[in-house]
């Protein structure tokens, strides 16, 4: 594999593009929003500066990495030579189903189509394509250049060849791939989101304030950051979308999103990317 196309240049898309470019792949970064693409390239630049300061890359490496990333607003242009696509667009089933239909039409026959979705069924996404055996979940963690895990989600029809290719590719970019099956929330978010939701309920019910809740989990459970700060980093809209998938997928009221989370998303307090969530940025 040589050509990787990343669809969506938000929180995750820019990190995924950065990581593949750092390991020598030619990356096409696609977004419907030109402003998002400009912002993504600026973010990649400043994240590379941080690596430069830590001496993990050189000035020449930084230039090569940036030169390996090309941005596109037209999907067909951005994927016409892709060996593998990582879709990291907004966590919305309708958007992803439309995108995968388009990807299936515009990509070469050999292209593996992956989604970075946090919770939407890979089997359902694959079903709108003519190549369900080549569709798989590649769930990166934020921040992508730093976090080791890729949760690899096998859809009902995903072939062994596709799974093996994606595991090998993950190893090539210095990640550890863990194979899981396709059920709501997979493993990571099925466990993480109920914890975050419970932390929001704890705040909502006045048990403790934001700092206290996060401090209890950091100091008491050795978590590197508290659940409310983590929710801000993930994006509160993303957390809400995942909880809705869990709630609907399992039909179990224990996954019902806290009303405070719903209100904050409606108010546009989406966390770090919006400058305001449980904390101010
Ligand atoms: N934020 C996290 O910590 C995290 C972690 C793991 C996985 N994910 C998943 O990654 C995906 C992206 O999440 P994010 O947090 O980066 O979202 P984000 O809101 O930061 O960015 C989404 C980007 O997708 C673009 N987009 C929307 N529709 C598009 C289309 N049709 N074509 C091209 N671009 C389009 C938007 O313009 C935006 O720039 C979601 O599926 C999410 O569940 C997020």
PDB file of N, CA, C and O and ligand atoms in Angstrom, residues 7-14 16 30-33 36-37 73 75 87-92 95-96 98-99 115-120 138-143 189 230 233-235 237-238 241-242 273, ligand 1:
ATOM      1  N   UNK A   7     -10.907  10.728   4.699  1.00  0.00           N
ATOM      2  CA  UNK A   7     -12.095  11.539   4.423  1.00  0.00           C
ATOM      3  C   UNK A   7     -12.554  12.189   5.721  1.00  0.00           C
ATOM      4  O   UNK A   7     -12.873  11.491   6.681  1.00  0.00           O
ATOM      5  N   UNK A   8     -12.597  13.520   5.738  1.00  0.00           N
ATOM      6  CA  UNK A   8     -12.913  14.266   6.964  1.00  0.00           C
ATOM      7  C   UNK A   8     -11.609  14.722   7.586  1.00  0.00           C
ATOM      8  O   UNK A   8     -10.703  13.900   7.827  1.00  0.00           O
ATOM      9  N   UNK A   9     -11.479  16.037   7.819  1.00  0.00           N
ATOM     10  CA  UNK A   9     -10.195  16.560   8.313  1.00  0.00           C
ATOM     11  C   UNK A   9     -10.351  17.210   9.688  1.00  0.00           C
ATOM     12  O   UNK A   9      -9.645  18.145  10.027  1.00  0.00           O
ATOM     13  N   UNK A  10     -11.309  16.691  10.477  1.00  0.00           N
ATOM     14  CA  UNK A  10     -11.527  17.234  11.824  1.00  0.00           C
ATOM     15  C   UNK A  10     -10.530  16.678  12.828  1.00  0.00           C
ATOM     16  O   UNK A  10      -9.393  16.330  12.481  1.00  0.00           O
ATOM     17  N   UNK A  11     -10.957  16.560  14.079  1.00  0.00           N
ATOM     18  CA  UNK A  11     -10.105  16.093  15.172  1.00  0.00           C
ATOM     19  C   UNK A  11      -9.323  14.835  14.774  1.00  0.00           C
ATOM     20  O   UNK A  11      -8.110  14.759  14.954  1.00  0.00           O
ATOM     21  N   UNK A  12     -10.025  13.846  14.235  1.00  0.00           N
ATOM     22  CA  UNK A  12      -9.382  12.559  13.939  1.00  0.00           C
ATOM     23  C   UNK A  12      -8.693  12.549  12.584  1.00  0.00           C
ATOM     24  O   UNK A  12      -7.590  12.009  12.447  1.00  0.00           O
ATOM     25  N   UNK A  13      -9.351  13.127  11.581  1.00  0.00           N
ATOM     26  CA  UNK A  13      -8.816  13.083  10.218  1.00  0.00           C
ATOM     27  C   UNK A  13      -7.425  13.675  10.131  1.00  0.00           C
ATOM     28  O   UNK A  13      -6.537  13.113   9.476  1.00  0.00           O
ATOM     29  N   UNK A  14      -7.194  14.806  10.813  1.00  0.00           N
ATOM     30  CA  UNK A  14      -5.856  15.418  10.695  1.00  0.00           C
ATOM     31  C   UNK A  14      -4.792  14.546  11.364  1.00  0.00           C
ATOM     32  O   UNK A  14      -3.682  14.419  10.860  1.00  0.00           O
ATOM     33  N   UNK A  16      -4.908  11.235  11.647  1.00  0.00           N
ATOM     34  CA  UNK A  16      -4.726  10.029  10.822  1.00  0.00           C
ATOM     35  C   UNK A  16      -3.835  10.372   9.620  1.00  0.00           C
ATOM     36  O   UNK A  16      -2.895   9.637   9.284  1.00  0.00           O
ATOM     37  N   UNK A  30      -9.388  14.692   2.439  1.00  0.00           N
ATOM     38  CA  UNK A  30     -10.585  15.218   1.767  1.00  0.00           C
ATOM     39  C   UNK A  30     -11.572  15.756   2.801  1.00  0.00           C
ATOM     40  O   UNK A  30     -11.821  15.098   3.815  1.00  0.00           O
ATOM     41  N   UNK A  31     -12.135  16.933   2.532  1.00  0.00           N
ATOM     42  CA  UNK A  31     -13.213  17.446   3.387  1.00  0.00           C
ATOM     43  C   UNK A  31     -14.140  18.287   2.511  1.00  0.00           C
ATOM     44  O   UNK A  31     -13.687  18.897   1.545  1.00  0.00           O
ATOM     45  N   UNK A  32     -15.424  18.307   2.861  1.00  0.00           N
ATOM     46  CA  UNK A  32     -16.349  19.158   2.099  1.00  0.00           C
ATOM     47  C   UNK A  32     -16.119  20.628   2.446  1.00  0.00           C
ATOM     48  O   UNK A  32     -16.551  21.510   1.727  1.00  0.00           O
ATOM     49  N   UNK A  33     -15.427  20.854   3.571  1.00  0.00           N
ATOM     50  CA  UNK A  33     -15.260  22.213   4.084  1.00  0.00           C
ATOM     51  C   UNK A  33     -13.802  22.659   3.906  1.00  0.00           C
ATOM     52  O   UNK A  33     -12.892  22.117   4.542  1.00  0.00           O
ATOM     53  N   UNK A  36     -12.045  23.745   7.065  1.00  0.00           N
ATOM     54  CA  UNK A  36     -11.597  22.618   7.907  1.00  0.00           C
ATOM     55  C   UNK A  36     -10.250  22.090   7.409  1.00  0.00           C
ATOM     56  O   UNK A  36      -9.374  21.731   8.209  1.00  0.00           O
ATOM     57  N   UNK A  37     -10.071  22.057   6.086  1.00  0.00           N
ATOM     58  CA  UNK A  37      -8.800  21.560   5.522  1.00  0.00           C
ATOM     59  C   UNK A  37      -7.640  22.489   5.890  1.00  0.00           C
ATOM     60  O   UNK A  37      -6.562  22.030   6.269  1.00  0.00           O
ATOM     61  N   UNK A  73     -11.280  19.006  -1.913  1.00  0.00           N
ATOM     62  CA  UNK A  73     -12.688  19.146  -1.514  1.00  0.00           C
ATOM     63  C   UNK A  73     -13.566  18.239  -2.377  1.00  0.00           C
ATOM     64  O   UNK A  73     -14.724  18.006  -2.039  1.00  0.00           O
ATOM     65  N   UNK A  75     -14.427  14.585  -3.605  1.00  0.00           N
ATOM     66  CA  UNK A  75     -14.183  13.213  -3.137  1.00  0.00           C
ATOM     67  C   UNK A  75     -13.544  12.345  -4.227  1.00  0.00           C
ATOM     68  O   UNK A  75     -12.538  11.665  -3.974  1.00  0.00           O
ATOM     69  N   UNK A  87     -12.283   6.587   6.386  1.00  0.00           N
ATOM     70  CA  UNK A  87     -13.356   7.587   6.482  1.00  0.00           C
ATOM     71  C   UNK A  87     -13.427   8.063   7.926  1.00  0.00           C
ATOM     72  O   UNK A  87     -13.594   7.261   8.847  1.00  0.00           O
ATOM     73  N   UNK A  88     -13.231   9.383   8.112  1.00  0.00           N
ATOM     74  CA  UNK A  88     -13.298   9.977   9.468  1.00  0.00           C
ATOM     75  C   UNK A  88     -14.161  11.231   9.414  1.00  0.00           C
ATOM     76  O   UNK A  88     -13.806  12.276   9.950  1.00  0.00           O
ATOM     77  N   UNK A  89     -15.306  11.110   8.716  1.00  0.00           N
ATOM     78  CA  UNK A  89     -16.242  12.252   8.649  1.00  0.00           C
ATOM     79  C   UNK A  89     -17.127  12.224   9.895  1.00  0.00           C
ATOM     80  O   UNK A  89     -17.050  11.297  10.717  1.00  0.00           O
ATOM     81  N   UNK A  90     -17.967  13.224   9.998  1.00  0.00           N
ATOM     82  CA  UNK A  90     -18.876  13.392  11.140  1.00  0.00           C
ATOM     83  C   UNK A  90     -19.589  12.082  11.509  1.00  0.00           C
ATOM     84  O   UNK A  90     -19.999  11.320  10.630  1.00  0.00           O
ATOM     85  N   UNK A  91     -19.736  11.846  12.819  1.00  0.00           N
ATOM     86  CA  UNK A  91     -20.378  10.614  13.307  1.00  0.00           C
ATOM     87  C   UNK A  91     -21.894  10.692  13.097  1.00  0.00           C
ATOM     88  O   UNK A  91     -22.658  11.023  14.008  1.00  0.00           O
ATOM     89  N   UNK A  92     -22.308  10.396  11.869  1.00  0.00           N
ATOM     90  CA  UNK A  92     -23.720  10.470  11.510  1.00  0.00           C
ATOM     91  C   UNK A  92     -23.958   9.392  10.454  1.00  0.00           C
ATOM     92  O   UNK A  92     -23.285   9.374   9.424  1.00  0.00           O
ATOM     93  N   UNK A  95     -24.711  10.429   6.777  1.00  0.00           N
ATOM     94  CA  UNK A  95     -23.531  10.964   6.081  1.00  0.00           C
ATOM     95  C   UNK A  95     -22.626   9.812   5.646  1.00  0.00           C
ATOM     96  O   UNK A  95     -22.148   9.749   4.522  1.00  0.00           O
ATOM     97  N   UNK A  96     -22.414   8.841   6.546  1.00  0.00           N
ATOM     98  CA  UNK A  96     -21.476   7.754   6.235  1.00  0.00           C
ATOM     99  C   UNK A  96     -22.029   6.841   5.132  1.00  0.00           C
ATOM    100  O   UNK A  96     -21.277   6.405   4.260  1.00  0.00           O
ATOM    101  N   UNK A  98     -24.074   7.654   2.663  1.00  0.00           N
ATOM    102  CA  UNK A  98     -23.931   8.368   1.380  1.00  0.00           C
ATOM    103  C   UNK A  98     -22.464   8.330   0.936  1.00  0.00           C
ATOM    104  O   UNK A  98     -22.160   8.046  -0.229  1.00  0.00           O
ATOM    105  N   UNK A  99     -21.562   8.590   1.896  1.00  0.00           N
ATOM    106  CA  UNK A  99     -20.125   8.606   1.574  1.00  0.00           C
ATOM    107  C   UNK A  99     -19.644   7.256   1.038  1.00  0.00           C
ATOM    108  O   UNK A  99     -18.913   7.199   0.047  1.00  0.00           O
ATOM    109  N   UNK A 115     -13.681   2.572   8.017  1.00  0.00           N
ATOM    110  CA  UNK A 115     -14.316   3.690   8.707  1.00  0.00           C
ATOM    111  C   UNK A 115     -13.729   3.811  10.107  1.00  0.00           C
ATOM    112  O   UNK A 115     -13.496   2.801  10.770  1.00  0.00           O
ATOM    113  N   UNK A 116     -13.517   5.059  10.516  1.00  0.00           N
ATOM    114  CA  UNK A 116     -13.032   5.327  11.872  1.00  0.00           C
ATOM    115  C   UNK A 116     -14.209   5.527  12.832  1.00  0.00           C
ATOM    116  O   UNK A 116     -14.037   6.002  13.961  1.00  0.00           O
ATOM    117  N   UNK A 117     -15.410   5.149  12.388  1.00  0.00           N
ATOM    118  CA  UNK A 117     -16.591   5.368  13.233  1.00  0.00           C
ATOM    119  C   UNK A 117     -16.390   4.833  14.652  1.00  0.00           C
ATOM    120  O   UNK A 117     -15.771   3.787  14.853  1.00  0.00           O
ATOM    121  N   UNK A 118     -16.957   5.552  15.608  1.00  0.00           N
ATOM    122  CA  UNK A 118     -16.852   5.144  17.005  1.00  0.00           C
ATOM    123  C   UNK A 118     -17.915   4.117  17.363  1.00  0.00           C
ATOM    124  O   UNK A 118     -17.824   3.479  18.405  1.00  0.00           O
ATOM    125  N   UNK A 119     -18.953   4.002  16.556  1.00  0.00           N
ATOM    126  CA  UNK A 119     -20.064   3.170  17.003  1.00  0.00           C
ATOM    127  C   UNK A 119     -20.995   2.670  15.909  1.00  0.00           C
ATOM    128  O   UNK A 119     -21.759   1.736  16.139  1.00  0.00           O
ATOM    129  N   UNK A 120     -20.965   3.253  14.734  1.00  0.00           N
ATOM    130  CA  UNK A 120     -21.943   2.874  13.702  1.00  0.00           C
ATOM    131  C   UNK A 120     -21.568   1.514  13.103  1.00  0.00           C
ATOM    132  O   UNK A 120     -20.386   1.213  12.905  1.00  0.00           O
ATOM    133  N   UNK A 138     -11.594   0.770  11.227  1.00  0.00           N
ATOM    134  CA  UNK A 138     -10.236   1.052  11.681  1.00  0.00           C
ATOM    135  C   UNK A 138     -10.400   2.201  12.669  1.00  0.00           C
ATOM    136  O   UNK A 138     -10.422   3.364  12.281  1.00  0.00           O
ATOM    137  N   UNK A 139     -10.575   1.852  13.935  1.00  0.00           N
ATOM    138  CA  UNK A 139     -10.943   2.837  14.959  1.00  0.00           C
ATOM    139  C   UNK A 139      -9.680   3.320  15.672  1.00  0.00           C
ATOM    140  O   UNK A 139      -9.159   2.634  16.556  1.00  0.00           O
ATOM    141  N   UNK A 140      -9.216   4.499  15.235  1.00  0.00           N
ATOM    142  CA  UNK A 140      -8.044   5.118  15.853  1.00  0.00           C
ATOM    143  C   UNK A 140      -8.478   5.859  17.112  1.00  0.00           C
ATOM    144  O   UNK A 140      -9.646   6.198  17.289  1.00  0.00           O
ATOM    145  N   UNK A 141      -7.509   6.153  17.981  1.00  0.00           N
ATOM    146  CA  UNK A 141      -7.795   6.882  19.220  1.00  0.00           C
ATOM    147  C   UNK A 141      -7.155   8.269  19.137  1.00  0.00           C
ATOM    148  O   UNK A 141      -6.155   8.465  18.450  1.00  0.00           O
ATOM    149  N   UNK A 142      -7.704   9.189  19.882  1.00  0.00           N
ATOM    150  CA  UNK A 142      -7.253  10.584  19.859  1.00  0.00           C
ATOM    151  C   UNK A 142      -6.279  10.854  21.018  1.00  0.00           C
ATOM    152  O   UNK A 142      -6.610  10.501  22.142  1.00  0.00           O
ATOM    153  N   UNK A 143      -5.113  11.486  20.817  1.00  0.00           N
ATOM    154  CA  UNK A 143      -4.530  11.962  19.562  1.00  0.00           C
ATOM    155  C   UNK A 143      -3.837  10.828  18.791  1.00  0.00           C
ATOM    156  O   UNK A 143      -3.023  10.087  19.365  1.00  0.00           O
ATOM    157  N   UNK A 189     -15.854   1.908  23.055  1.00  0.00           N
ATOM    158  CA  UNK A 189     -16.893   2.856  23.469  1.00  0.00           C
ATOM    159  C   UNK A 189     -18.032   2.219  24.248  1.00  0.00           C
ATOM    160  O   UNK A 189     -18.757   2.900  24.961  1.00  0.00           O
ATOM    161  N   UNK A 230     -11.990  14.248  29.243  1.00  0.00           N
ATOM    162  CA  UNK A 230     -11.901  13.333  28.097  1.00  0.00           C
ATOM    163  C   UNK A 230     -13.088  13.552  27.152  1.00  0.00           C
ATOM    164  O   UNK A 230     -12.927  13.578  25.928  1.00  0.00           O
ATOM    165  N   UNK A 233     -12.422  16.449  25.070  1.00  0.00           N
ATOM    166  CA  UNK A 233     -11.421  16.167  24.034  1.00  0.00           C
ATOM    167  C   UNK A 233     -12.044  15.360  22.887  1.00  0.00           C
ATOM    168  O   UNK A 233     -11.727  15.561  21.724  1.00  0.00           O
ATOM    169  N   UNK A 234     -12.916  14.425  23.226  1.00  0.00           N
ATOM    170  CA  UNK A 234     -13.562  13.598  22.196  1.00  0.00           C
ATOM    171  C   UNK A 234     -14.528  14.466  21.373  1.00  0.00           C
ATOM    172  O   UNK A 234     -14.646  14.314  20.158  1.00  0.00           O
ATOM    173  N   UNK A 235     -15.206  15.395  22.046  1.00  0.00           N
ATOM    174  CA  UNK A 235     -16.270  16.186  21.412  1.00  0.00           C
ATOM    175  C   UNK A 235     -17.599  15.713  21.976  1.00  0.00           C
ATOM    176  O   UNK A 235     -17.920  14.523  21.891  1.00  0.00           O
ATOM    177  N   UNK A 237     -20.595  16.289  21.006  1.00  0.00           N
ATOM    178  CA  UNK A 237     -21.511  15.804  19.964  1.00  0.00           C
ATOM    179  C   UNK A 237     -21.193  14.357  19.597  1.00  0.00           C
ATOM    180  O   UNK A 237     -22.097  13.539  19.387  1.00  0.00           O
ATOM    181  N   UNK A 238     -19.891  14.038  19.559  1.00  0.00           N
ATOM    182  CA  UNK A 238     -19.471  12.661  19.238  1.00  0.00           C
ATOM    183  C   UNK A 238     -19.935  11.721  20.366  1.00  0.00           C
ATOM    184  O   UNK A 238     -20.505  10.655  20.111  1.00  0.00           O
ATOM    185  N   UNK A 241     -23.663  11.164  20.081  1.00  0.00           N
ATOM    186  CA  UNK A 241     -23.993  10.285  18.941  1.00  0.00           C
ATOM    187  C   UNK A 241     -23.708   8.820  19.300  1.00  0.00           C
ATOM    188  O   UNK A 241     -24.510   7.932  18.991  1.00  0.00           O
ATOM    189  N   UNK A 242     -22.596   8.565  19.987  1.00  0.00           N
ATOM    190  CA  UNK A 242     -22.240   7.182  20.344  1.00  0.00           C
ATOM    191  C   UNK A 242     -23.256   6.619  21.348  1.00  0.00           C
ATOM    192  O   UNK A 242     -23.717   5.480  21.225  1.00  0.00           O
ATOM    193  N   UNK A 273     -12.969  21.500  20.766  1.00  0.00           N
ATOM    194  CA  UNK A 273     -12.994  22.031  19.391  1.00  0.00           C
ATOM    195  C   UNK A 273     -13.864  23.280  19.287  1.00  0.00           C
ATOM    196  O   UNK A 273     -13.691  24.080  18.367  1.00  0.00           O
TER     197      UNK A 273
HETATM  198  N1  LIG B   1     -13.138  12.647  18.436  1.00  0.00           N
HETATM  199  C1  LIG B   1     -12.651  11.513  18.863  1.00  0.00           C
HETATM  200  O1  LIG B   1     -11.965  11.433  19.908  1.00  0.00           O
HETATM  201  C2  LIG B   1     -12.872  10.254  18.073  1.00  0.00           C
HETATM  202  C3  LIG B   1     -12.162   9.097  18.433  1.00  0.00           C
HETATM  203  C4  LIG B   1     -12.292   7.953  17.651  1.00  0.00           C
HETATM  204  C5  LIG B   1     -13.154   7.973  16.554  1.00  0.00           C
HETATM  205  N2  LIG B   1     -13.848   9.100  16.228  1.00  0.00           N
HETATM  206  C6  LIG B   1     -14.705   9.067  15.040  1.00  0.00           C
HETATM  207  O2  LIG B   1     -14.026   9.718  13.986  1.00  0.00           O
HETATM  208  C7  LIG B   1     -14.971  10.332  13.106  1.00  0.00           C
HETATM  209  C8  LIG B   1     -14.655  11.804  12.983  1.00  0.00           C
HETATM  210  O3  LIG B   1     -14.769  12.395  14.268  1.00  0.00           O
HETATM  211  P1  LIG B   1     -14.082  13.812  14.604  1.00  0.00           P
HETATM  212  O4  LIG B   1     -14.095  13.929  16.069  1.00  0.00           O
HETATM  213  O5  LIG B   1     -12.806  13.950  13.848  1.00  0.00           O
HETATM  214  O6  LIG B   1     -15.200  14.804  13.979  1.00  0.00           O
HETATM  215  P2  LIG B   1     -15.056  16.352  13.649  1.00  0.00           P
HETATM  216  O7  LIG B   1     -16.402  16.938  13.828  1.00  0.00           O
HETATM  217  O8  LIG B   1     -13.893  16.971  14.345  1.00  0.00           O
HETATM  218  O9  LIG B   1     -14.685  16.348  12.069  1.00  0.00           O
HETATM  219  C9  LIG B   1     -15.521  15.810  11.084  1.00  0.00           C
HETATM  220  C10 LIG B   1     -15.107  16.393   9.730  1.00  0.00           C
HETATM  221  O10 LIG B   1     -15.829  15.677   8.718  1.00  0.00           O
HETATM  222  C11 LIG B   1     -16.152  16.600   7.693  1.00  0.00           C
HETATM  223  N3  LIG B   1     -17.231  16.050   6.873  1.00  0.00           N
HETATM  224  C12 LIG B   1     -18.552  15.939   7.158  1.00  0.00           C
HETATM  225  N4  LIG B   1     -19.210  15.356   6.126  1.00  0.00           N
HETATM  226  C13 LIG B   1     -18.271  15.106   5.179  1.00  0.00           C
HETATM  227  C14 LIG B   1     -18.335  14.510   3.868  1.00  0.00           C
HETATM  228  N5  LIG B   1     -19.470  14.084   3.345  1.00  0.00           N
HETATM  229  N6  LIG B   1     -17.180  14.413   3.167  1.00  0.00           N
HETATM  230  C15 LIG B   1     -16.003  14.858   3.691  1.00  0.00           C
HETATM  231  N7  LIG B   1     -15.898  15.422   4.914  1.00  0.00           N
HETATM  232  C16 LIG B   1     -17.018  15.540   5.645  1.00  0.00           C
HETATM  233  C17 LIG B   1     -16.522  17.872   8.449  1.00  0.00           C
HETATM  234  O11 LIG B   1     -16.462  19.014   7.591  1.00  0.00           O
HETATM  235  C18 LIG B   1     -15.472  17.882   9.566  1.00  0.00           C
HETATM  236  O12 LIG B   1     -14.314  18.606   9.182  1.00  0.00           O
HETATM  237  C19 LIG B   1     -16.355  10.023  13.670  1.00  0.00           C
HETATM  238  O13 LIG B   1     -16.876   8.898  13.049  1.00  0.00           O
HETATM  239  C20 LIG B   1     -16.049   9.761  15.144  1.00  0.00           C
HETATM  240  O14 LIG B   1     -17.003   8.934  15.754  1.00  0.00           O
HETATM  241  C21 LIG B   1     -13.729  10.236  16.963  1.00  0.00           C
END
